[in-house]
Structures are given as C-alpha cells and as structure tokens.
Amino acid sequence: MSETAVSFGIDEALKKLGLNQINEGTSTGSNNFGSGDAIASYSPVDGALIGKVKSTTSEDYEKVMQAATSAFTEWRSVPAPQRGEMVRQFGEKLRELKEPLGKLVSYEMGKSYQEGLGEVQEMIDICDFAVGLSRQLHGLTMHSERPGHRMYEQYHPLGVVGIISAFNFPVAVWAWNTALAWVCGDVCVWKPSEKTPMCGVACQNIIAEVLKENNLPEGISCLINGDYKVGEMMTTDTRVPLVSATGSIRMGKIVAQAVAARLGKSLLELGGNNAIIVTPDADIKMTVIGAVFGAVGTAGQRCTSTRRLIIHESIYDQVKEAVTDAYKQLRIGNPLDENNHVGPLIDTDAVNMYQKALEEAEKEGGSILVEGGVLTGDGYESGCYVKPAIVEAKNSFQIVQEETFAPILYLLKYSGNVEDAIAQQNGVVQGLSSAIMTNNLREAERFLSASGSDCGIANVNIGTSGAEIGGAFGGEKETGGGRESGSDAWKVYMRRQTNTINYTTELPLAQGIKFDL
Ligand code: UN1
C-alpha cells in the first residue's frame, strides 16, 4: 500500500472491510474460487495500487451458477418477511461500515468523500425500503365473469438475477438491485465494473457475513469479476431470467440483444443527456446551486449529471455570469479532503475523452466560456484531474448530442415560450433526467405534461441528479426503459401468475363458449 494511501486512513478502511492485497474475485461468500488473471485496481486519487482481484474463468462461472441455482431452490421458499429480515441485517451492517465503505468508494472511484457516504446511504435507504416491501409484494384480486370462480394474481420469485454495474456508482446500484431481488426471493450474481473491483469484494464480504450468521446458503449473493466477456457468460445464460445492466448505451444495446435472443428479460439503465431549463421566472440562486452540483458532482460522471443548461434569452447573460462566477469557487483535488468539490476522473482514458469532447465542441463552433484542461503537479500525479469546463453551444452539435462522462456543461439558449425549451430538452436520443427552474406554475405543469419532458425523471426546482430511492429510477428512449429502486420497480424481479379457482361442481367456459359432452 502506498504511503499516500496510508495518510488518508485507507489502509484502516480496507482492513475494516476485510480486504487484502489479493482478493478472490469469484465468490459465493466464504467459498472463494476465483482462478483467472488478477485485475489490479489503481486509485485515480493518487495512482496507488489498492489491491488485486482475481477474475472469473468459465469454470469458475459454472461453480458460481451451481451455487446460485441451488441456493434459489431454498431461498424462494423462505417467507418474504423473513427474507426482509436478512436485508434488514444487511442494512444494519452497512450502517456500521458506512465510513470505511464510503471511503473506499471515494478512493477507488474518485468521487468526493461526502458523495461516497451518500452512496452508502442510498444502500441503507434501499434496504429499509425493501424490508417494508417484503410484507407488501401485493397482487390484485379480480372478479371472475363465471359464477363460483375466484380470480387473483400473485408474484413469485424469478430465479437468478444477473447484475452488471458501472464504475460510477460502484456499490449503490448493486444494492438497489439486490435489496429488492432478495426480498422477492431471487438470488443474485454480480459483475461489478472492472474499474472498481475492490468495492465489489467489500460488498460481497458484508453480505457473506450476514448470510453466514443466518445460516443461509452463500449462493444467495455471488460475485464474478472481469471484463465484458464475463458479462457475456450471464447475458447468454438461460439460467439467468433477468439481467440488470447499468452502463453506456453501446453496452446496453449488446446486452439487450444477447438477452432478447434467448427471450430473457433485461432491465437497462443507460446513458443520460440531462438538461435543466432555466425560464425567465427561475430563482437564479437555486439554479446556480442545482446546475453546478449537477455538472461537477462526481466530476460529471453520473448518468444523471447535468450536461445542458437551456436558458431563456432574456436572462441568458445573467445566468451565464452567475454560473461562471460559481465555477471560480470550485476546488479540484483529493476527494477525501473535504475542502475539495471536484475529484479526479476514473482513469486517463476518461481524461482523453474529456479532452476530445472539448476539441470537438470548439470545432463545431462552440465557444469556451470556462476553460478546461488537465491538471498537473503536486497532488495531481495520477493524471486524472481535470478542470470543469463550460461551453456555449447549440443543441444540434454532434458532441452535445452525446454523453461525455466528464464535467463539461453546455449552455444553450432558447427564445419564445417554454415549448421551445422543451423541444431542445427532448431533442436528444437519451431520456433519463430533466429539470425546469421556474416559479411559474403554467411553465412547470407544461414541462410535466404529456407534451412536456420525455424523460424518466422530470424535476421542478431541483437539479437533474440526486434522485431519492423511493421513486422508480430510470429513463426512456436510448436510456433503455428500465426502472430500478422505488415505487413498483420490484415487479420486474418477480414472475406474475394469474390464478382462477372454480369452487362449483360445474365447468363453465369463459366467453360463454358451449362445449357439452
Ligand atoms: C447513476 O449515475 O448511475 O440520482 C445513478 C442520482 C443518484 C444515482 C445515479 N441517486 O444522481
């Protein structure tokens, strides 16, 4: 472990999370059998090696699937409230380990420590939600058209849920899926991003302890590690009825096709290109806070990050000045130092994409308002720190149409009424999150109406990021259509069965069909 790492208390955090320098990346609890090449995890914070995790071979994968499928036959028969009790205990463990896990998230992924803690809080919140849900997996009852018949529906566990998650929320997205899937009676096999494998092992260690303490089969929670080839083992595997995948649109299209080819179900949570509309009736102070946090939080690497500000021409200069001024206050540096607002990007590939996007924006006629650039020198040795940039652009620019996972904010102008702004907001292929800043009720309601925002999330006087777990999370169009976490998102993790019971001595047919023998 590097000296820098020690000074952040990372060593202590790793110890509390049961992590070693070499970790088994394929695991069902204590039964570790990862035998592939080791994946090294380097921190974008200081470039230090955090540890290594062994990748999953196809033989390892078979063992994992055997453990998972056999655990399912037991787990599906455990009453749902008892499954909820296991999730409650998991949430308790997360409360105890919130700080070390938040620190690891910050150190391995690069987001600020506050955001790392926030991510663990999302895990705790979804556990609480799932515990309540474990007594509310309701179906409906219907009135049969036939006399003496009862009709109702019920939800049963689905089976093995495959989870593919991204580096930017290395722990929370797993928990959104698992907490629900577990109370629904499913078992989970998780492939975390190969950029944040230590977070994966840390989570697996926590749940493995809960399973052991409760004498439950360890196959309820399985971990596999590696690149897209390991993900492919799940997407093509008929033993995995549901694959929940978070990541790029490109990845989502590959996953969706592979799963659909075997008529499996997929839950996709893909890229966003989120905008805030700023109308003449906006509260400028609130707009600035929402826009700046949305654009530079997690260094612009949330799928909900604010990428576009669509500002009415009458207040354009005022908003532009206020946002530019706010950018001058931003401190970029070690995310574990709570004085800093912006940490590093995940790796130097991300830095290259950020630079390329800025070049493209200029080439297409954009004008740089707040200059970007890669930071060098003391504290920036990892080469992953960049300056948040602002570019005046047009929605029609190719680069504005794309999601660049970096802190680049495009300022766009609209004239006329709010419909013009909504048309720009909707004028991209992605449909995750959107917001309007206005104190005008008519504008707000128009934005939320059927001819308003076409996104899965539409907010009024709130930024585009930072959704609560209680609502269904996800988006439309190329964002993939999936919904995770709150509301009735649980239904995708279960199979629905319609039951009709005849308690008479006759056998009347539906639709009044006569069939006498
Ligand atoms: C993501 O970036 O994949 O709404 C998830 C938010 C967070 C989740 C983001 N609660 O910004």
GROMACS .gro file of C-alpha atoms in nm, residues 103-404:
model
  302
  103LYS     CA    1  -1.401   0.598   0.197
  104LEU     CA    2  -1.323   0.304  -0.030
  105VAL     CA    3  -1.582   0.425  -0.283
  106SER     CA    4  -1.420   0.768  -0.277
  107TYR     CA    5  -1.067   0.629  -0.306
  108GLU     CA    6  -1.131   0.365  -0.572
  109MET     CA    7  -1.380   0.563  -0.783
  110GLY     CA    8  -1.268   0.921  -0.715
  111LYS     CA    9  -1.593   1.085  -0.603
  112SER     CA   10  -1.587   1.315  -0.301
  113TYR     CA   11  -1.598   1.152   0.042
  114GLN     CA   12  -1.936   1.317   0.105
  115GLU     CA   13  -2.069   1.158  -0.214
  116GLY     CA   14  -1.910   0.826  -0.116
  117LEU     CA   15  -2.101   0.841   0.214
  118GLY     CA   16  -2.413   0.944   0.020
  119GLU     CA   17  -2.378   0.637  -0.195
  120VAL     CA   18  -2.365   0.408   0.108
  121GLN     CA   19  -2.665   0.596   0.248
  122GLU     CA   20  -2.854   0.505  -0.070
  123MET     CA   21  -2.774   0.140   0.005
  124ILE     CA   22  -2.908   0.177   0.358
  125ASP     CA   23  -3.220   0.354   0.232
  126ILE     CA   24  -3.299   0.084  -0.023
  127CYS     CA   25  -3.256  -0.183   0.247
  128ASP     CA   26  -3.513  -0.003   0.464
  129PHE     CA   27  -3.743   0.026   0.165
  130ALA     CA   28  -3.702  -0.343   0.081
  131VAL     CA   29  -3.771  -0.454   0.439
  132GLY     CA   30  -4.111  -0.280   0.428
  133LEU     CA   31  -4.169  -0.413   0.080
  134SER     CA   32  -4.114  -0.769   0.200
  135ARG     CA   33  -4.463  -0.751   0.355
  136GLN     CA   34  -4.618  -0.576   0.056
  137LEU     CA   35  -4.550  -0.789  -0.251
  138HIS     CA   36  -4.915  -0.746  -0.341
  139GLY     CA   37  -5.105  -0.878  -0.635
  140LEU     CA   38  -5.463  -0.785  -0.727
  141THR     CA   39  -5.785  -0.981  -0.695
  142MET     CA   40  -6.030  -0.965  -0.983
  143HIS     CA   41  -6.396  -1.052  -1.022
  144SER     CA   42  -6.442  -1.355  -1.241
  145GLU     CA   43  -6.705  -1.345  -1.513
  146ARG     CA   44  -6.801  -1.701  -1.420
  147PRO     CA   45  -7.018  -1.786  -1.117
  148GLY     CA   46  -6.843  -1.956  -0.827
  149HIS     CA   47  -6.499  -1.862  -0.951
  150ARG     CA   48  -6.229  -1.662  -0.784
  151MET     CA   49  -5.952  -1.491  -0.971
  152TYR     CA   50  -5.638  -1.330  -0.837
  153GLU     CA   51  -5.275  -1.277  -0.921
  154GLN     CA   52  -4.965  -1.347  -0.723
  155TYR     CA   53  -4.598  -1.275  -0.760
  156HIS     CA   54  -4.338  -1.549  -0.733
  157PRO     CA   55  -3.958  -1.530  -0.726
  158LEU     CA   56  -3.794  -1.523  -1.067
  159GLY     CA   57  -3.461  -1.702  -1.015
  160VAL     CA   58  -3.104  -1.590  -1.066
  161VAL     CA   59  -3.074  -1.216  -1.129
  162GLY     CA   60  -2.757  -1.111  -1.314
  163ILE     CA   61  -2.631  -0.765  -1.225
  164ILE     CA   62  -2.380  -0.573  -1.435
  165SER     CA   63  -2.289  -0.240  -1.279
  166ALA     CA   64  -2.076   0.059  -1.373
  167PHE     CA   65  -1.779   0.223  -1.201
  168ASN     CA   66  -1.958   0.550  -1.119
  169PHE     CA   67  -2.189   0.405  -0.854
  170PRO     CA   68  -1.977   0.105  -0.760
  171VAL     CA   69  -2.188  -0.005  -0.461
  172ALA     CA   70  -2.533   0.165  -0.463
  173VAL     CA   71  -2.661   0.028  -0.792
  174TRP     CA   72  -2.580  -0.325  -0.679
  175ALA     CA   73  -2.780  -0.264  -0.360
  176TRP     CA   74  -3.078  -0.117  -0.549
  177ASN     CA   75  -3.098  -0.444  -0.737
  178THR     CA   76  -3.007  -0.692  -0.466
  179ALA     CA   77  -3.217  -0.549  -0.181
  180LEU     CA   78  -3.529  -0.580  -0.397
  181ALA     CA   79  -3.430  -0.906  -0.564
  182TRP     CA   80  -3.359  -1.072  -0.230
  183VAL     CA   81  -3.691  -0.982  -0.067
  184CYS     CA   82  -3.854  -1.100  -0.391
  185GLY     CA   83  -3.690  -1.439  -0.334
  186ASP     CA   84  -3.427  -1.419  -0.606
  187VAL     CA   85  -3.056  -1.485  -0.579
  188CYS     CA   86  -2.802  -1.252  -0.737
  189VAL     CA   87  -2.485  -1.286  -0.940
  190TRP     CA   88  -2.298  -0.957  -0.967
  191LYS     CA   89  -2.032  -0.845  -1.210
  192PRO     CA   90  -1.907  -0.507  -1.088
  193SER     CA   91  -1.708  -0.277  -1.314
  194GLU     CA   92  -1.352  -0.397  -1.364
  195LYS     CA   93  -1.252  -0.038  -1.274
  196THR     CA   94  -1.386  -0.073  -0.919
  197PRO     CA   95  -1.338  -0.440  -0.824
  198MET     CA   96  -1.241  -0.375  -0.462
  199CYS     CA   97  -1.579  -0.217  -0.394
  200GLY     CA   98  -1.732  -0.539  -0.525
  201VAL     CA   99  -1.534  -0.760  -0.290
  202ALA     CA  100  -1.608  -0.527   0.003
  203CYS     CA  101  -1.984  -0.555  -0.056
  204GLN     CA  102  -1.963  -0.929  -0.103
  205ASN     CA  103  -1.775  -0.962   0.229
  206ILE     CA  104  -2.050  -0.771   0.409
  207ILE     CA  105  -2.341  -0.976   0.273
  208ALA     CA  106  -2.149  -1.303   0.308
  209GLU     CA  107  -2.122  -1.238   0.681
  210VAL     CA  108  -2.496  -1.177   0.710
  211LEU     CA  109  -2.572  -1.498   0.522
  212LYS     CA  110  -2.335  -1.696   0.740
  213GLU     CA  111  -2.478  -1.554   1.063
  214ASN     CA  112  -2.823  -1.659   0.948
  215ASN     CA  113  -2.715  -1.998   0.826
  216LEU     CA  114  -2.839  -1.918   0.478
  217PRO     CA  115  -2.688  -2.056   0.154
  218GLU     CA  116  -2.400  -1.839   0.040
  219GLY     CA  117  -2.516  -1.867  -0.322
  220ILE     CA  118  -2.784  -1.607  -0.246
  221SER     CA  119  -2.517  -1.348  -0.325
  222CYS     CA  120  -2.247  -1.426  -0.578
  223LEU     CA  121  -1.968  -1.218  -0.724
  224ILE     CA  122  -1.793  -1.262  -1.056
  225ASN     CA  123  -1.520  -1.038  -1.194
  226GLY     CA  124  -1.374  -0.947  -1.526
  227ASP     CA  125  -1.444  -0.759  -1.847
  228TYR     CA  126  -1.732  -0.782  -2.094
  229LYS     CA  127  -1.655  -1.148  -2.164
  230VAL     CA  128  -1.755  -1.239  -1.809
  231GLY     CA  129  -2.071  -1.030  -1.851
  232GLU     CA  130  -2.144  -1.225  -2.169
  233MET     CA  131  -2.150  -1.552  -1.974
  234MET     CA  132  -2.459  -1.419  -1.796
  235THR     CA  133  -2.630  -1.246  -2.086
  236THR     CA  134  -2.629  -1.566  -2.290
  237ASP     CA  135  -2.712  -1.797  -1.999
  238THR     CA  136  -3.072  -1.928  -1.996
  239ARG     CA  137  -3.037  -1.993  -1.622
  240VAL     CA  138  -3.042  -1.613  -1.571
  241PRO     CA  139  -3.401  -1.496  -1.636
  242LEU     CA  140  -3.324  -1.130  -1.567
  243VAL     CA  141  -3.012  -0.927  -1.642
  244SER     CA  142  -3.000  -0.580  -1.490
  245ALA     CA  143  -2.731  -0.373  -1.659
  246THR     CA  144  -2.610  -0.020  -1.591
  247GLY     CA  145  -2.363   0.149  -1.824
  248SER     CA  146  -2.323   0.302  -2.167
  249ILE     CA  147  -2.583   0.290  -2.444
  250ARG     CA  148  -2.334   0.093  -2.652
  251MET     CA  149  -2.303  -0.172  -2.381
  252GLY     CA  150  -2.680  -0.173  -2.324
  253LYS     CA  151  -2.753  -0.250  -2.688
  254ILE     CA  152  -2.519  -0.550  -2.680
  255VAL     CA  153  -2.667  -0.680  -2.353
  256ALA     CA  154  -3.027  -0.624  -2.469
  257GLN     CA  155  -2.972  -0.816  -2.791
  258ALA     CA  156  -2.798  -1.108  -2.623
  259VAL     CA  157  -3.069  -1.139  -2.357
  260ALA     CA  158  -3.354  -1.092  -2.606
  261ALA     CA  159  -3.207  -1.358  -2.835
  262ARG     CA  160  -3.291  -1.614  -2.565
  263LEU     CA  161  -3.614  -1.431  -2.467
  264GLY     CA  162  -3.480  -1.333  -2.127
  265LYS     CA  163  -3.570  -1.008  -1.953
  266SER     CA  164  -3.338  -0.715  -1.925
  267LEU     CA  165  -3.351  -0.407  -1.706
  268LEU     CA  166  -3.141  -0.136  -1.864
  269GLU     CA  167  -3.019   0.182  -1.704
  270LEU     CA  168  -2.805   0.351  -1.968
  271GLY     CA  169  -2.674   0.693  -2.061
  272GLY     CA  170  -2.838   1.028  -1.998
  273ASN     CA  171  -2.802   1.370  -2.154
  274ASN     CA  172  -2.976   1.566  -1.888
  275ALA     CA  173  -3.081   1.928  -1.915
  276ILE     CA  174  -3.206   2.199  -1.684
  277ILE     CA  175  -3.441   2.451  -1.843
  278VAL     CA  176  -3.398   2.796  -1.690
  279THR     CA  177  -3.700   3.015  -1.757
  280PRO     CA  178  -3.739   3.391  -1.702
  281ASP     CA  179  -3.919   3.304  -1.376
  282ALA     CA  180  -3.633   3.096  -1.233
  283ASP     CA  181  -3.476   3.161  -0.895
  284ILE     CA  182  -3.120   3.226  -1.013
  285LYS     CA  183  -2.952   3.137  -0.684
  286MET     CA  184  -3.121   2.796  -0.673
  287THR     CA  185  -3.046   2.746  -1.041
  288VAL     CA  186  -2.675   2.800  -0.985
  289ILE     CA  187  -2.651   2.552  -0.698
  290GLY     CA  188  -2.853   2.288  -0.886
  291ALA     CA  189  -2.665   2.332  -1.211
  292VAL     CA  190  -2.315   2.341  -1.064
  293PHE     CA  191  -2.367   2.039  -0.838
  294GLY     CA  192  -2.532   1.858  -1.128
  295ALA     CA  193  -2.247   1.935  -1.367
  296VAL     CA  194  -1.939   1.890  -1.148
  297GLY     CA  195  -2.062   1.647  -0.878
  298THR     CA  196  -1.893   1.306  -0.920
  299ALA     CA  197  -1.679   1.500  -1.174
  300GLY     CA  198  -1.967   1.483  -1.421
  301GLN     CA  199  -1.968   1.102  -1.414
  302ARG     CA  200  -2.325   1.038  -1.303
  303CYS     CA  201  -2.574   0.917  -1.556
  304THR     CA  202  -2.789   1.196  -1.408
  305SER     CA  203  -2.519   1.466  -1.438
  306THR     CA  204  -2.635   1.799  -1.578
  307ARG     CA  205  -2.487   1.830  -1.927
  308ARG     CA  206  -2.703   2.104  -2.078
  309LEU     CA  207  -2.844   2.431  -1.944
  310ILE     CA  208  -3.122   2.560  -2.167
  311ILE     CA  209  -3.159   2.925  -2.074
  312HIS     CA  210  -3.415   3.181  -2.189
  313GLU     CA  211  -3.252   3.458  -2.390
  314SER     CA  212  -3.391   3.730  -2.159
  315ILE     CA  213  -3.185   3.603  -1.863
  316TYR     CA  214  -2.909   3.427  -2.056
  317ASP     CA  215  -2.632   3.672  -1.969
  318GLN     CA  216  -2.732   3.690  -1.605
  319VAL     CA  217  -2.733   3.309  -1.563
  320LYS     CA  218  -2.412   3.273  -1.763
  321GLU     CA  219  -2.235   3.519  -1.536
  322ALA     CA  220  -2.368   3.362  -1.214
  323VAL     CA  221  -2.266   3.010  -1.319
  324THR     CA  222  -1.925   3.123  -1.443
  325ASP     CA  223  -1.865   3.301  -1.112
  326ALA     CA  224  -1.960   2.989  -0.920
  327TYR     CA  225  -1.707   2.785  -1.121
  328LYS     CA  226  -1.433   3.018  -0.995
  329GLN     CA  227  -1.501   2.894  -0.640
  330LEU     CA  228  -1.452   2.526  -0.729
  331ARG     CA  229  -1.163   2.350  -0.563
  332ILE     CA  230  -1.031   2.049  -0.750
  333GLY     CA  231  -0.822   1.789  -0.573
  334ASN     CA  232  -0.808   1.486  -0.349
  335PRO     CA  233  -1.174   1.384  -0.298
  336LEU     CA  234  -1.102   1.256   0.051
  337ASP     CA  235  -1.012   1.610   0.153
  338GLU     CA  236  -1.350   1.760   0.231
  339ASN     CA  237  -1.240   2.109   0.126
  340ASN     CA  238  -1.242   1.998  -0.237
  341HIS     CA  239  -1.552   1.997  -0.454
  342VAL     CA  240  -1.425   1.801  -0.753
  343GLY     CA  241  -1.215   1.485  -0.756
  344PRO     CA  242  -1.047   1.302  -1.045
  345LEU     CA  243  -1.200   1.124  -1.342
  346ILE     CA  244  -1.191   0.746  -1.322
  347ASP     CA  245  -0.883   0.699  -1.543
  348THR     CA  246  -0.672   0.856  -1.815
  349ASP     CA  247  -0.897   0.712  -2.088
  350ALA     CA  248  -1.176   0.926  -1.942
  351VAL     CA  249  -0.939   1.224  -1.944
  352ASN     CA  250  -0.874   1.167  -2.315
  353MET     CA  251  -1.245   1.153  -2.389
  354TYR     CA  252  -1.297   1.477  -2.197
  355GLN     CA  253  -1.023   1.649  -2.398
  356LYS     CA  254  -1.158   1.515  -2.725
  357ALA     CA  255  -1.508   1.637  -2.642
  358LEU     CA  256  -1.382   1.989  -2.573
  359GLU     CA  257  -1.190   1.991  -2.902
  360GLU     CA  258  -1.500   1.868  -3.086
  361ALA     CA  259  -1.719   2.131  -2.926
  362GLU     CA  260  -1.484   2.405  -3.041
  363LYS     CA  261  -1.454   2.255  -3.388
  364GLU     CA  262  -1.832   2.259  -3.422
  365GLY     CA  263  -1.842   2.628  -3.338
  366GLY     CA  264  -1.881   2.623  -2.960
  367SER     CA  265  -1.719   2.896  -2.760
  368ILE     CA  266  -1.533   2.809  -2.443
  369LEU     CA  267  -1.662   3.009  -2.150
  370VAL     CA  268  -1.475   2.837  -1.868
  371GLU     CA  269  -1.158   2.680  -1.992
  372GLY     CA  270  -1.093   2.312  -1.926
  373GLY     CA  271  -0.761   2.135  -1.908
  374VAL     CA  272  -0.575   1.856  -1.734
  375LEU     CA  273  -0.414   1.947  -1.402
  376THR     CA  274  -0.055   1.854  -1.334
  377GLY     CA  275   0.186   1.892  -1.045
  378ASP     CA  276   0.150   1.842  -0.672
  379GLY     CA  277  -0.145   1.626  -0.580
  380TYR     CA  278  -0.239   1.567  -0.943
  381GLU     CA  279   0.017   1.294  -1.018
  382SER     CA  280  -0.244   1.035  -1.116
  383GLY     CA  281  -0.312   1.238  -1.432
  384CYS     CA  282  -0.688   1.206  -1.380
  385TYR     CA  283  -0.774   1.556  -1.254
  386VAL     CA  284  -0.941   1.793  -1.499
  387LYS     CA  285  -1.094   2.138  -1.476
  388PRO     CA  286  -1.473   2.158  -1.508
  389ALA     CA  287  -1.545   2.343  -1.832
  390ILE     CA  288  -1.837   2.543  -1.970
  391VAL     CA  289  -1.901   2.576  -2.343
  392GLU     CA  290  -2.159   2.792  -2.519
  393ALA     CA  291  -2.302   2.559  -2.781
  394LYS     CA  292  -2.603   2.454  -2.982
  395ASN     CA  293  -2.820   2.151  -2.922
  396SER     CA  294  -2.763   2.040  -3.280
  397PHE     CA  295  -2.387   1.991  -3.230
  398GLN     CA  296  -2.297   1.624  -3.257
  399ILE     CA  297  -2.091   1.644  -2.938
  400VAL     CA  298  -2.383   1.797  -2.745
  401GLN     CA  299  -2.598   1.505  -2.857
  402GLU     CA  300  -2.356   1.261  -2.696
  403GLU     CA  301  -2.300   1.175  -2.332
  404THR     CA  302  -1.942   1.255  -2.232
   0.00000   0.00000   0.00000
